[in-house]
Short mmCIF file of C-alpha atoms and ligand atoms in Angstrom, two decimals:
data_model
loop_
_atom_site.label_atom_id
_atom_site.label_comp_id
_atom_site.label_asym_id
_atom_site.label_seq_id
_atom_site.Cartn_x
_atom_site.Cartn_y
_atom_site.Cartn_z
CA UNK U 13 -25.63 -24.09 14.25
CA UNK U 14 -24.24 -20.86 16.45
CA UNK U 15 -23.91 -17.85 14.22
CA UNK U 16 -20.43 -16.17 13.80
CA UNK U 17 -20.17 -12.76 14.80
CA UNK U 18 -18.16 -9.78 13.67
CA UNK U 19 -15.01 -8.34 15.50
CA UNK U 20 -15.36 -4.63 16.42
CA UNK U 21 -13.59 -2.76 18.87
CA UNK U 22 -12.30 -5.85 20.13
CA UNK U 23 -15.56 -7.62 20.88
CA UNK U 24 -17.02 -10.07 18.88
CA UNK U 25 -20.56 -8.64 17.93
CA UNK U 26 -23.86 -10.22 16.78
CA UNK U 27 -25.95 -8.78 13.71
CA UNK U 28 -29.67 -8.82 12.95
CA UNK U 29 -29.29 -11.11 10.14
CA UNK U 30 -27.18 -13.67 8.99
CA UNK U 31 -25.77 -15.94 6.02
CA UNK U 32 -24.74 -19.16 5.61
CA UNK U 33 -21.81 -20.11 4.10
CA UNK U 34 -21.79 -23.47 1.88
CA UNK U 35 -19.59 -25.68 0.23
CA UNK U 36 -19.39 -25.61 -3.27
CA UNK U 37 -18.06 -29.16 -3.47
CA UNK U 38 -21.25 -30.29 -1.48
CA UNK U 39 -23.97 -27.73 -1.07
CA UNK U 40 -25.54 -30.15 2.02
CA UNK U 41 -22.17 -28.85 3.61
CA UNK U 42 -22.78 -25.81 5.57
CA UNK U 43 -19.34 -24.26 6.71
CA UNK U 44 -21.17 -21.92 9.14
CA UNK U 45 -23.51 -19.13 9.63
CA UNK U 46 -22.36 -15.40 10.00
CA UNK U 47 -23.55 -12.45 11.32
CA UNK U 48 -24.39 -9.53 8.67
CA UNK U 49 -23.07 -6.39 9.46
CA UNK U 50 -25.61 -3.24 8.73
CA UNK U 51 -24.39 -0.03 7.85
CA UNK U 52 -24.77 1.16 11.52
CA UNK U 53 -22.12 -1.36 12.57
CA UNK U 54 -19.91 -0.54 9.50
CA UNK U 55 -19.92 2.88 11.35
CA UNK U 56 -19.32 1.57 14.65
CA UNK U 57 -16.10 -0.41 12.99
CA UNK U 58 -14.67 2.67 11.37
CA UNK U 59 -14.95 4.43 14.80
CA UNK U 60 -13.11 1.73 16.52
CA UNK U 61 -10.72 1.94 14.01
CA UNK U 62 -10.42 5.66 14.39
CA UNK U 63 -10.13 5.53 18.08
CA UNK U 64 -7.24 2.71 17.92
CA UNK U 65 -5.27 4.57 15.26
CA UNK U 66 -3.11 6.88 17.48
CA UNK U 67 -1.94 4.42 19.78
CA UNK U 68 -1.43 1.94 17.28
CA UNK U 69 0.80 4.16 15.01
CA UNK U 70 2.59 5.48 18.34
CA UNK U 71 3.87 1.63 19.01
CA UNK U 72 7.49 0.67 17.72
CA UNK U 73 7.76 -0.78 14.82
CA UNK U 74 9.05 -3.69 16.91
CA UNK U 75 5.72 -4.29 18.29
CA UNK U 76 3.75 -4.14 14.81
CA UNK U 77 6.53 -6.61 13.39
CA UNK U 78 5.88 -8.63 16.32
CA UNK U 79 2.18 -9.15 15.63
CA UNK U 80 2.96 -9.72 11.97
CA UNK U 81 5.50 -12.35 12.53
CA UNK U 82 3.52 -14.01 14.86
CA UNK U 83 0.24 -14.21 12.76
CA UNK U 84 2.78 -15.81 9.97
CA UNK U 85 4.19 -18.38 12.31
CA UNK U 86 0.51 -19.84 13.12
CA UNK U 87 -0.56 -19.54 9.69
CA UNK U 88 2.32 -21.62 8.37
CA UNK U 89 1.95 -24.12 11.33
CA UNK U 90 -1.47 -24.39 10.59
CA UNK U 91 -1.46 -24.41 7.13
CA UNK U 92 -3.16 -27.70 6.17
CA UNK U 93 -5.97 -26.99 8.79
CA UNK U 94 -6.76 -23.64 7.56
CA UNK U 95 -5.89 -24.89 4.16
CA UNK U 96 -8.82 -27.27 4.38
CA UNK U 97 -11.13 -24.65 5.28
CA UNK U 98 -10.07 -22.40 2.06
CA UNK U 99 -11.13 -25.34 -0.10
CA UNK U 100 -14.51 -26.21 2.02
CA UNK U 101 -15.53 -22.70 1.42
CA UNK U 102 -13.92 -21.73 -1.78
CA UNK U 103 -13.91 -24.62 -3.74
CA UNK U 104 -9.89 -24.84 -4.05
CA UNK U 105 -8.08 -28.42 -4.51
CA UNK U 106 -6.52 -29.62 -1.35
CA UNK U 107 -2.98 -28.32 -2.48
CA UNK U 108 -4.37 -24.90 -3.65
CA UNK U 109 -5.86 -24.06 -0.59
CA UNK U 110 -2.75 -25.02 1.17
CA UNK U 111 -0.87 -23.16 -1.18
CA UNK U 112 -2.97 -19.99 -0.53
CA UNK U 113 -2.27 -20.18 3.24
CA UNK U 114 1.57 -20.73 2.87
CA UNK U 115 1.49 -17.53 0.79
CA UNK U 116 -0.74 -15.68 3.33
CA UNK U 117 2.17 -16.89 6.04
CA UNK U 118 4.98 -15.49 3.73
CA UNK U 119 2.74 -12.24 2.95
CA UNK U 120 2.67 -11.85 6.93
CA UNK U 121 6.24 -12.46 7.24
CA UNK U 122 7.14 -10.11 4.47
CA UNK U 123 5.53 -7.10 6.15
CA UNK U 124 6.99 -8.14 9.18
CA UNK U 125 10.33 -7.07 7.76
CA UNK U 126 8.88 -3.78 6.01
CA UNK U 127 7.44 -2.80 9.13
CA UNK U 128 11.28 -2.40 10.56
CA UNK U 129 12.55 -1.56 7.26
CA UNK U 130 10.49 1.32 5.97
CA UNK U 131 11.94 4.69 6.33
CA UNK U 132 12.69 7.98 4.12
CA UNK U 133 15.61 10.28 2.52
CA UNK U 134 17.83 12.53 3.34
CA UNK U 135 18.08 14.76 0.35
CA UNK U 136 20.42 18.28 -0.01
CA UNK U 137 18.27 21.19 -0.73
CA UNK U 138 19.06 23.73 -3.79
CA UNK U 139 19.51 26.03 -1.01
CA UNK U 140 22.25 26.85 1.61
CA UNK U 141 21.92 25.97 4.87
CA UNK U 142 18.62 23.79 4.62
CA UNK U 143 18.45 19.79 4.21
CA UNK U 144 15.25 18.20 3.29
CA UNK U 145 14.06 14.67 5.02
CA UNK U 146 11.70 12.99 3.67
CA UNK U 147 9.14 10.32 5.72
CA UNK U 148 6.31 8.14 5.68
CA UNK U 149 3.44 8.53 8.00
CA UNK U 150 0.45 6.20 8.17
CA UNK U 151 -2.91 7.21 5.95
CA UNK U 152 -5.14 6.98 9.19
CA UNK U 153 -7.96 4.67 8.86
CA UNK U 154 -8.18 1.89 5.97
CA UNK U 155 -11.00 -0.03 4.41
CA UNK U 156 -10.38 -3.16 3.11
CA UNK U 157 -13.13 -5.24 0.62
CA UNK U 158 -12.44 -8.28 -0.71
CA UNK U 159 -13.59 -10.97 -3.61
CA UNK U 160 -13.73 -14.84 -2.41
CA UNK U 161 -11.31 -16.44 -4.99
CA UNK U 162 -8.16 -15.81 -2.64
CA UNK U 163 -10.06 -15.22 0.47
CA UNK U 164 -6.85 -15.75 2.72
CA UNK U 165 -4.46 -14.65 0.60
CA UNK U 166 -5.79 -11.06 -0.54
CA UNK U 167 -7.17 -10.12 2.91
CA UNK U 168 -3.27 -11.08 3.90
CA UNK U 169 -1.79 -8.56 1.28
CA UNK U 170 -4.28 -5.60 1.91
CA UNK U 171 -4.24 -6.08 6.20
CA UNK U 172 -0.46 -6.96 6.38
CA UNK U 173 0.93 -3.33 5.04
CA UNK U 174 -2.00 -1.56 6.75
CA UNK U 175 -0.80 -2.98 9.70
CA UNK U 176 2.60 -2.78 9.42
CA UNK U 177 2.73 1.16 8.79
CA UNK U 178 0.76 1.90 11.46
CA UNK U 179 -2.97 2.26 9.93
CA UNK U 180 -6.03 0.79 11.64
CA UNK U 181 -8.48 -1.16 9.27
CA UNK U 182 -11.52 -2.96 8.67
CA UNK U 183 -11.95 -5.38 6.33
CA UNK U 184 -15.51 -6.73 4.46
CA UNK U 185 -14.88 -9.63 2.78
CA UNK U 186 -17.34 -11.76 0.48
CA UNK U 187 -20.29 -13.16 1.72
CA UNK U 188 -18.80 -16.26 -0.34
CA UNK U 189 -16.09 -16.83 2.09
CA UNK U 190 -16.86 -15.60 5.49
CA UNK U 191 -15.18 -18.26 7.25
CA UNK U 192 -11.98 -18.40 6.14
CA UNK U 193 -12.19 -13.95 7.00
CA UNK U 194 -13.24 -15.30 10.51
CA UNK U 195 -10.41 -17.69 11.16
CA UNK U 196 -7.98 -15.43 9.70
CA UNK U 197 -9.08 -12.42 12.34
CA UNK U 198 -8.98 -15.17 15.32
CA UNK U 199 -5.41 -15.62 14.15
CA UNK U 200 -4.77 -12.13 14.65
CA UNK U 201 -6.18 -11.91 17.81
CA UNK U 202 -4.21 -14.79 19.24
CA UNK U 203 -1.16 -13.13 18.51
CA UNK U 204 -1.79 -10.09 19.94
CA UNK U 205 -3.90 -7.91 17.91
CA UNK U 206 -4.98 -4.69 20.14
CA UNK U 207 -8.90 -3.91 19.95
CA UNK U 208 -10.27 -1.74 17.51
CA UNK U 209 -6.93 -2.36 15.62
CA UNK U 210 -8.43 -4.50 12.82
CA UNK U 211 -11.88 -4.96 12.51
CA UNK U 212 -13.87 -7.18 10.83
CA UNK U 213 -17.50 -6.85 8.93
CA UNK U 214 -19.18 -9.63 7.19
CA UNK U 215 -21.87 -8.16 4.99
CA UNK U 216 -23.64 -7.80 1.85
CA UNK U 217 -21.48 -5.78 -0.78
CA UNK U 218 -24.49 -3.15 -1.59
CA UNK U 219 -25.11 -2.79 2.32
CA UNK U 220 -21.41 -3.16 4.38
CA UNK U 221 -19.42 -2.27 1.26
CA UNK U 222 -20.91 0.78 -0.06
CA UNK U 223 -20.90 1.95 3.83
CA UNK U 224 -17.27 1.64 4.25
CA UNK U 225 -16.41 4.43 2.15
CA UNK U 226 -17.94 7.28 5.09
CA UNK U 227 -15.36 7.77 7.23
CA UNK U 228 -12.08 6.08 6.32
CA UNK U 229 -8.92 7.75 4.71
CA UNK U 230 -8.58 4.88 2.06
CA UNK U 231 -9.98 2.04 0.64
CA UNK U 232 -8.40 -0.81 -1.02
CA UNK U 233 -10.49 -3.13 -3.24
CA UNK U 234 -10.13 -6.08 -5.18
CA UNK U 235 -13.44 -7.95 -6.95
CA UNK U 236 -15.62 -6.90 -10.30
CA UNK U 237 -14.90 -4.06 -12.66
CA UNK U 238 -18.72 -3.07 -12.11
CA UNK U 239 -18.35 -2.94 -8.35
CA UNK U 240 -14.80 -1.04 -8.61
CA UNK U 241 -16.17 1.70 -10.70
CA UNK U 242 -18.80 2.25 -8.40
CA UNK U 243 -16.97 2.45 -5.15
CA UNK U 244 -14.12 4.71 -7.27
CA UNK U 245 -16.52 7.13 -7.82
CA UNK U 246 -18.00 7.36 -3.70
CA UNK U 247 -14.65 7.35 -2.79
CA UNK U 248 -13.53 10.26 -4.99
CA UNK U 249 -16.37 12.12 -4.36
CA UNK U 250 -15.36 11.87 -0.54
CA UNK U 251 -11.56 12.59 -0.98
CA UNK U 252 -10.88 8.90 -0.24
CA UNK U 253 -7.60 7.48 -1.51
CA UNK U 254 -8.63 4.51 -3.28
CA UNK U 255 -6.92 1.19 -5.27
CA UNK U 256 -8.61 -1.12 -7.14
CA UNK U 257 -7.61 -4.49 -8.32
CA UNK U 258 -10.16 -5.70 -10.75
CA UNK U 259 -10.98 -8.05 -13.67
CA UNK U 260 -8.95 -9.31 -16.85
CA UNK U 261 -9.20 -10.68 -20.19
CA UNK U 262 -5.82 -12.03 -19.82
CA UNK U 263 -3.94 -13.20 -23.45
CA UNK U 264 -1.76 -15.72 -23.52
CA UNK U 265 0.30 -15.43 -27.11
CA UNK U 266 1.59 -19.30 -28.45
CA UNK U 267 4.22 -18.80 -31.61
CA UNK U 268 4.82 -21.27 -33.89
CA UNK U 269 8.55 -21.53 -32.02
CA UNK U 270 7.13 -22.19 -28.90
CA UNK U 271 7.94 -25.45 -27.13
CA UNK U 272 4.51 -27.13 -27.35
CA UNK U 273 4.40 -29.11 -24.10
CA UNK U 274 5.42 -26.17 -22.19
CA UNK U 275 2.99 -24.26 -24.26
CA UNK U 276 0.30 -26.42 -23.66
CA UNK U 277 1.20 -26.86 -20.18
CA UNK U 278 0.94 -22.88 -19.55
CA UNK U 279 -2.65 -22.72 -20.97
CA UNK U 280 -3.83 -25.59 -19.46
CA UNK U 281 -2.58 -24.34 -16.00
CA UNK U 282 -3.61 -20.81 -16.94
CA UNK U 283 -7.19 -21.29 -18.16
CA UNK U 284 -8.64 -24.00 -16.05
CA UNK U 285 -6.53 -24.56 -12.68
CA UNK U 286 -8.44 -22.99 -9.69
CA UNK U 287 -11.61 -23.21 -11.94
CA UNK U 288 -10.43 -20.65 -14.01
CA UNK U 289 -11.29 -18.07 -11.07
CA UNK U 290 -8.12 -15.91 -11.09
CA UNK U 291 -7.92 -12.25 -12.13
CA UNK U 292 -4.91 -13.47 -14.05
CA UNK U 293 -6.18 -16.44 -15.73
CA UNK U 294 -5.35 -16.76 -19.42
CA UNK U 295 -8.60 -16.37 -21.40
CA UNK U 296 -8.10 -15.97 -24.65
CA UNK U 297 -5.12 -18.14 -26.36
CA UNK U 298 -3.85 -16.56 -29.23
CA UNK U 299 -2.19 -18.70 -31.29
CA UNK U 300 -0.10 -18.44 -34.42
CA UNK U 301 -1.12 -20.48 -38.14
CA UNK U 302 1.92 -22.66 -37.89
CA UNK U 303 1.46 -23.94 -34.18
CA UNK U 304 -2.26 -23.59 -34.29
CA UNK U 305 -3.81 -27.18 -34.95
CA UNK U 306 -1.00 -29.08 -33.12
CA UNK U 307 -1.55 -26.84 -29.95
CA UNK U 308 -5.27 -27.13 -30.04
CA UNK U 309 -5.14 -30.85 -30.12
CA UNK U 310 -2.45 -31.25 -27.29
CA UNK U 311 -4.30 -29.22 -25.29
CA UNK U 312 -7.59 -30.83 -25.82
CA UNK U 313 -5.99 -34.13 -24.95
CA UNK U 314 -4.36 -32.53 -21.81
CA UNK U 315 -8.15 -31.22 -20.69
CA UNK U 316 -9.12 -34.63 -20.70
CA UNK U 317 -7.21 -35.99 -18.65
CA UNK U 318 -7.72 -33.36 -15.79
CA UNK U 319 -10.08 -34.56 -13.09
CA UNK U 320 -12.91 -32.24 -12.20
CA UNK U 321 -14.35 -33.06 -8.86
CA UNK U 322 -14.74 -32.21 -5.00
CA UNK U 323 -12.06 -29.99 -4.07
CA UNK U 324 -10.88 -32.09 -1.02
CA UNK U 325 -10.93 -35.49 -2.96
CA UNK U 326 -7.74 -37.42 -3.50
CA UNK U 327 -6.80 -36.65 -7.48
CA UNK U 328 -8.86 -33.38 -8.10
CA UNK U 329 -7.14 -30.99 -10.44
CA UNK U 330 -9.79 -28.79 -10.57
CA UNK U 331 -12.97 -27.92 -8.03
CA UNK U 332 -16.38 -26.42 -8.56
CA UNK U 333 -17.02 -22.78 -9.60
CA UNK U 334 -17.87 -20.93 -6.43
CA UNK U 335 -21.79 -21.24 -6.83
CA UNK U 336 -24.99 -21.69 -8.84
CA UNK U 337 -25.15 -18.19 -10.14
CA UNK U 338 -21.50 -18.31 -11.70
CA UNK U 339 -22.51 -22.04 -12.95
CA UNK U 340 -25.35 -20.36 -15.24
CA UNK U 341 -23.32 -17.44 -16.15
CA UNK U 342 -20.82 -19.62 -17.76
CA UNK U 343 -23.34 -21.70 -19.48
CA UNK U 344 -24.89 -18.45 -20.85
CA UNK U 345 -21.53 -17.33 -21.93
CA UNK U 346 -21.45 -20.65 -23.86
CA UNK U 347 -24.26 -20.19 -25.54
CA UNK U 348 -23.45 -16.67 -26.47
CA UNK U 349 -19.97 -18.22 -27.87
CA UNK U 350 -22.20 -20.51 -30.19
CA UNK U 351 -24.37 -17.96 -31.39
CA UNK U 352 -21.49 -15.88 -31.83
CA UNK U 353 -20.24 -18.67 -34.41
CA UNK U 354 -17.31 -19.81 -32.42
CA UNK U 355 -16.64 -23.42 -32.19
CA UNK U 356 -17.31 -25.22 -29.02
CA UNK U 357 -14.57 -28.42 -28.87
CA UNK U 358 -14.16 -29.38 -25.63
CA UNK U 359 -16.38 -29.59 -22.33
CA UNK U 360 -19.41 -26.99 -22.25
CA UNK U 361 -21.15 -28.82 -19.37
CA UNK U 362 -22.41 -28.97 -16.29
CA UNK U 363 -20.99 -32.35 -14.69
CA UNK U 364 -22.64 -34.59 -12.32
CA UNK U 365 -20.13 -35.79 -8.94
CA UNK U 366 -21.39 -37.83 -5.91
CA UNK U 367 -21.89 -34.94 -4.11
CA UNK U 368 -24.31 -31.90 -5.03
CA UNK U 369 -21.82 -29.17 -6.31
CA UNK U 370 -20.98 -26.42 -8.85
CA UNK U 371 -18.69 -28.68 -11.22
CA UNK U 372 -18.03 -27.60 -14.54
CA UNK U 373 -16.06 -29.10 -17.63
CA UNK U 374 -13.25 -27.23 -18.85
CA UNK U 375 -14.66 -25.73 -21.96
CA UNK U 376 -12.44 -24.60 -24.88
CA UNK U 377 -13.89 -22.63 -27.98
CA UNK U 378 -11.80 -22.26 -31.49
CA UNK U 379 -12.51 -20.35 -34.35
CA UNK U 380 -13.12 -17.33 -32.02
CA UNK U 381 -12.66 -13.58 -33.21
CA UNK U 382 -11.36 -11.11 -30.64
CA UNK U 383 -14.41 -8.74 -31.09
CA UNK U 384 -16.73 -11.52 -29.79
CA UNK U 385 -18.02 -10.89 -26.54
CA UNK U 386 -16.63 -14.22 -25.13
CA UNK U 387 -13.28 -12.52 -26.00
CA UNK U 388 -14.52 -9.10 -24.61
CA UNK U 389 -16.03 -9.73 -21.37
CA UNK U 390 -14.62 -11.93 -18.36
CA UNK U 391 -16.19 -14.87 -17.64
CA UNK U 392 -14.39 -16.37 -14.60
CA UNK U 393 -14.69 -20.24 -14.96
CA UNK U 394 -13.08 -23.02 -16.57
CA UNK U 395 -13.41 -21.04 -20.20
CA UNK U 396 -10.89 -20.24 -22.87
CA UNK U 397 -11.10 -19.63 -26.41
CA UNK U 398 -8.48 -19.77 -29.07
CA UNK U 399 -7.66 -16.84 -31.46
CA UNK U 400 -5.82 -17.48 -34.62
CA UNK U 401 -3.15 -15.08 -35.59
CA UNK U 402 -1.04 -14.76 -39.03
CA UNK U 403 2.44 -13.93 -37.26
CA UNK U 404 3.53 -12.14 -33.98
CA UNK U 405 2.42 -9.01 -34.72
CA UNK U 406 -1.01 -9.44 -35.26
CA UNK U 407 -0.81 -11.70 -32.23
CA UNK U 408 0.90 -8.74 -30.06
CA UNK U 409 -1.87 -6.43 -31.43
CA UNK U 410 -4.71 -8.78 -30.53
CA UNK U 411 -3.26 -9.19 -27.00
CA UNK U 412 -3.40 -5.39 -26.68
CA UNK U 413 -6.83 -5.16 -28.28
CA UNK U 414 -8.40 -5.14 -24.71
CA UNK U 415 -10.16 -3.03 -22.55
CA UNK U 416 -7.96 -4.97 -19.44
CA UNK U 417 -4.24 -5.14 -18.90
CA UNK U 418 -3.83 -7.10 -15.92
CA UNK U 419 -1.29 -9.74 -17.27
CA UNK U 420 -0.45 -11.36 -20.27
CA UNK U 421 1.83 -14.32 -21.45
CA UNK U 422 3.99 -15.45 -24.28
CA UNK U 423 5.46 -18.89 -25.33
CA UNK U 424 8.25 -18.68 -27.83
CA UNK U 425 11.74 -19.64 -28.00
CA UNK U 426 13.07 -16.32 -29.44
CA UNK U 427 14.51 -13.83 -27.38
CA UNK U 428 13.91 -11.39 -29.92
CA UNK U 429 10.07 -11.97 -29.74
CA UNK U 430 10.09 -12.35 -25.76
CA UNK U 431 11.55 -9.00 -25.23
CA UNK U 432 9.39 -6.84 -27.58
CA UNK U 433 6.22 -8.73 -26.02
CA UNK U 434 7.54 -8.12 -22.24
CA UNK U 435 8.19 -4.33 -23.45
CA UNK U 436 5.05 -3.64 -25.66
CA UNK U 437 2.31 -5.57 -24.09
CA UNK U 438 -0.31 -3.26 -22.37
CA UNK U 439 -0.23 -5.27 -18.92
CA UNK U 440 0.89 -4.91 -15.51
CA UNK U 441 2.28 -8.26 -15.71
CA UNK U 442 4.16 -9.94 -18.27
CA UNK U 443 4.87 -13.72 -18.25
CA UNK U 444 7.56 -15.44 -20.60
CA UNK U 445 7.08 -19.18 -21.06
CA UNK U 446 5.12 -19.14 -17.96
CA UNK U 447 1.22 -19.23 -17.10
CA UNK U 448 -0.26 -15.76 -16.78
CA UNK U 449 -1.07 -16.80 -13.43
CA UNK U 450 0.83 -17.69 -10.65
CA UNK U 451 2.94 -14.61 -8.74
CA UNK U 452 5.63 -13.85 -6.40
CA UNK U 453 4.48 -12.43 -2.79
CA UNK U 454 7.27 -9.91 -2.39
CA UNK U 455 6.99 -8.17 -5.75
CA UNK U 456 4.80 -5.62 -7.25
CA UNK U 457 1.30 -6.63 -8.34
CA UNK U 458 -1.35 -4.98 -10.56
CA UNK U 459 -2.75 -4.01 -13.84
CA UNK U 460 -3.00 -1.33 -16.08
CA UNK U 461 -6.42 0.07 -18.18
CA UNK U 462 -9.61 -1.26 -16.86
CA UNK U 463 -8.01 -4.00 -14.52
CA UNK U 464 -6.36 -1.38 -12.12
CA UNK U 465 -6.61 2.22 -10.70
CA UNK U 466 -3.78 3.41 -7.86
CA UNK U 467 -0.86 2.33 -6.92
CA UNK U 468 0.57 -1.09 -7.00
CA UNK U 469 0.08 -4.20 -4.33
CA UNK U 470 2.57 -6.06 -2.56
CA UNK U 471 6.29 -5.94 -2.06
CA UNK U 472 7.96 -2.65 -0.97
CA UNK U 473 5.46 -0.76 -3.74
CA UNK U 474 2.41 -1.33 -0.84
CA UNK U 475 3.85 1.57 0.88
CA UNK U 476 3.03 3.43 -1.89
CA UNK U 477 -0.82 3.67 -1.10
CA UNK U 478 -0.81 2.56 2.69
CA UNK U 479 1.50 5.60 3.48
CA UNK U 480 1.60 9.44 3.52
CA UNK U 481 4.91 11.35 2.19
CA UNK U 482 6.00 14.27 4.33
CA UNK U 483 8.99 16.51 3.34
CA UNK U 484 10.48 18.30 5.96
CA UNK U 485 12.80 21.33 5.52
CA UNK U 486 15.53 21.74 8.15
CA UNK U 487 17.13 24.98 8.49
CA UNK U 488 20.47 24.93 10.48
P1 LIG J 506 -17.23 -8.37 -6.84
O1 LIG J 506 -16.86 -7.44 -7.15
O2 LIG J 506 -18.55 -9.01 -6.63
O3 LIG J 506 -17.21 -8.34 -5.07
C1 LIG J 506 -15.81 -8.33 -4.54
C2 LIG J 506 -16.35 -7.53 -3.31
O4 LIG J 506 -17.05 -6.50 -3.08
C3 LIG J 506 -17.02 -8.47 -2.59
O5 LIG J 506 -16.73 -8.26 -0.95
C4 LIG J 506 -18.74 -7.94 -2.49
O6 LIG J 506 -19.42 -7.92 -1.12
C5 LIG J 506 -18.09 -6.69 -2.53
N1 LIG J 506 -19.24 -5.78 -2.65
C6 LIG J 506 -20.08 -5.75 -3.83
N2 LIG J 506 -20.91 -4.71 -4.20
C7 LIG J 506 -20.39 -3.76 -3.45
C8 LIG J 506 -20.88 -2.44 -3.33
N3 LIG J 506 -21.63 -2.04 -4.38
N4 LIG J 506 -20.39 -1.49 -2.58
C9 LIG J 506 -19.10 -2.28 -2.05
N5 LIG J 506 -18.83 -3.34 -2.32
C10 LIG J 506 -19.34 -4.18 -2.99
O7 LIG J 506 -16.11 -9.71 -7.00
P2 LIG J 506 -16.47 -10.95 -6.82
O8 LIG J 506 -17.25 -12.20 -7.52
O9 LIG J 506 -16.30 -11.51 -5.55
O10 LIG J 506 -14.72 -11.55 -7.33
C11 LIG J 506 -14.65 -12.07 -8.76
C12 LIG J 506 -13.86 -10.66 -9.20
O11 LIG J 506 -12.55 -10.23 -8.78
C13 LIG J 506 -13.45 -11.05 -10.94
O12 LIG J 506 -13.77 -9.95 -11.51
C14 LIG J 506 -11.87 -11.15 -10.75
O13 LIG J 506 -10.95 -11.00 -11.57
C15 LIG J 506 -11.59 -10.47 -9.72
N6 LIG J 506 -10.27 -10.15 -8.78
C16 LIG J 506 -9.21 -9.39 -9.27
C17 LIG J 506 -8.27 -9.65 -8.59
C18 LIG J 506 -7.16 -8.59 -8.81
O14 LIG J 506 -6.23 -8.29 -7.75
N7 LIG J 506 -7.11 -7.88 -9.86
C19 LIG J 506 -7.96 -10.83 -7.83
C20 LIG J 506 -8.89 -11.30 -7.62
C21 LIG J 506 -9.98 -11.11 -8.15
#
């Protein structure tokens, strides 16, 4: 099998070592082999991006917009084919894979617009005969580090604004999803990417990822809290602008007056779809007394109907988890939950299917307390807990009692409670009668507390991270 290379300075370059990308639905299926960049190659990529940056920043906004628009068109036209690759490599169902590529296309299309739309302000000075003008300039070379769970969408929402605003970049994707990243760079290249403007360095996090901080002007990271905290320290020490999007322990509050079928669908989708491997997954279901037992029974019944299997098989609702390590970690948390005295009422077991893969039954614990480890730590799998609450006030307090703050949802028919929750829940995203996961591409995204650090991603807010604001005073 050919070893696929890294794109540095417009050349596809081999590495000393390589890794195999394995299909989590069928470990006999090797998706590809990929060259691993060492620190020296990362430095080469930083240098290539540095050399290409002035010319890229000097292009017209139309040139930048055209690259993004053409990329958007190709991704959309090939969404089924690339979506299948996403499913094969990341274990998403066919619909999820196609949906993610469609989303990536929409993000590129959105930033094709932003590239020509963004600008500054004219303001009156407080002094006579002076005008004040603000403008946005590119920040320079941007390092991007991404996880495996949205291998094309997250890359898109970092690459597209970086390019739109005149920056050059290097991307270090997850070791689990190098094929999707390579495919995206082939698409960019085919649609007019100049040499060095965007560089791809597949590699191990501790080697290639850690090396990215040296020499870049800004670093945007999405991944786990542990990695993010480490990276932030080295970035700040080097005065590198940093943006971190990390984990969640997202609450979904279900009040007595909720529409029961709607609340159950919100919980089922939020907790278990994409095998629970979403930073916005609903992992804590906080349910008030009056509806608790009916909700648990109805959710359990729906959980029994979902099909877990090969991501690309017809009828699959939930694909595998990403790898053996993740499967074992979920098993460890199931043991922790039992030891802590929580009651496992559904799932908890690894599933055998006709292909060797990492299939996990959707798992539900009840009778849990918010101070249990299973309610404090991100599990990142099809794993949810139910916490009983007396009333809305206690439910809100439980929702906020976490070190995370990414997404939070409430199911209720009460306008008063929905409004109060939206205003008082400590999270970056608040969802009313909707799952905690599932977002638009044109609006800001991010969390608070331990989940996020730095300015928001996506929408017009992305300019706050990917540009520098200059204030000019003009005397006349
Ligand atoms: P991870 O932290 O293990 O890896 C993320 C990326 O960081 C990978 O590319 C990895 O190679 C790299 N990395 C690892 N160690 C590094 C180091 N020492 N220095 C530099 N880079 C390093 O996370 P993961 O398992 O790939 O992804 C799952 C996590 O991502 C979950 O915690 C999830 O909640 C989070 N996530 C957050 C968002 C969000 O927007 N908030 C979105 C998706 C996923």
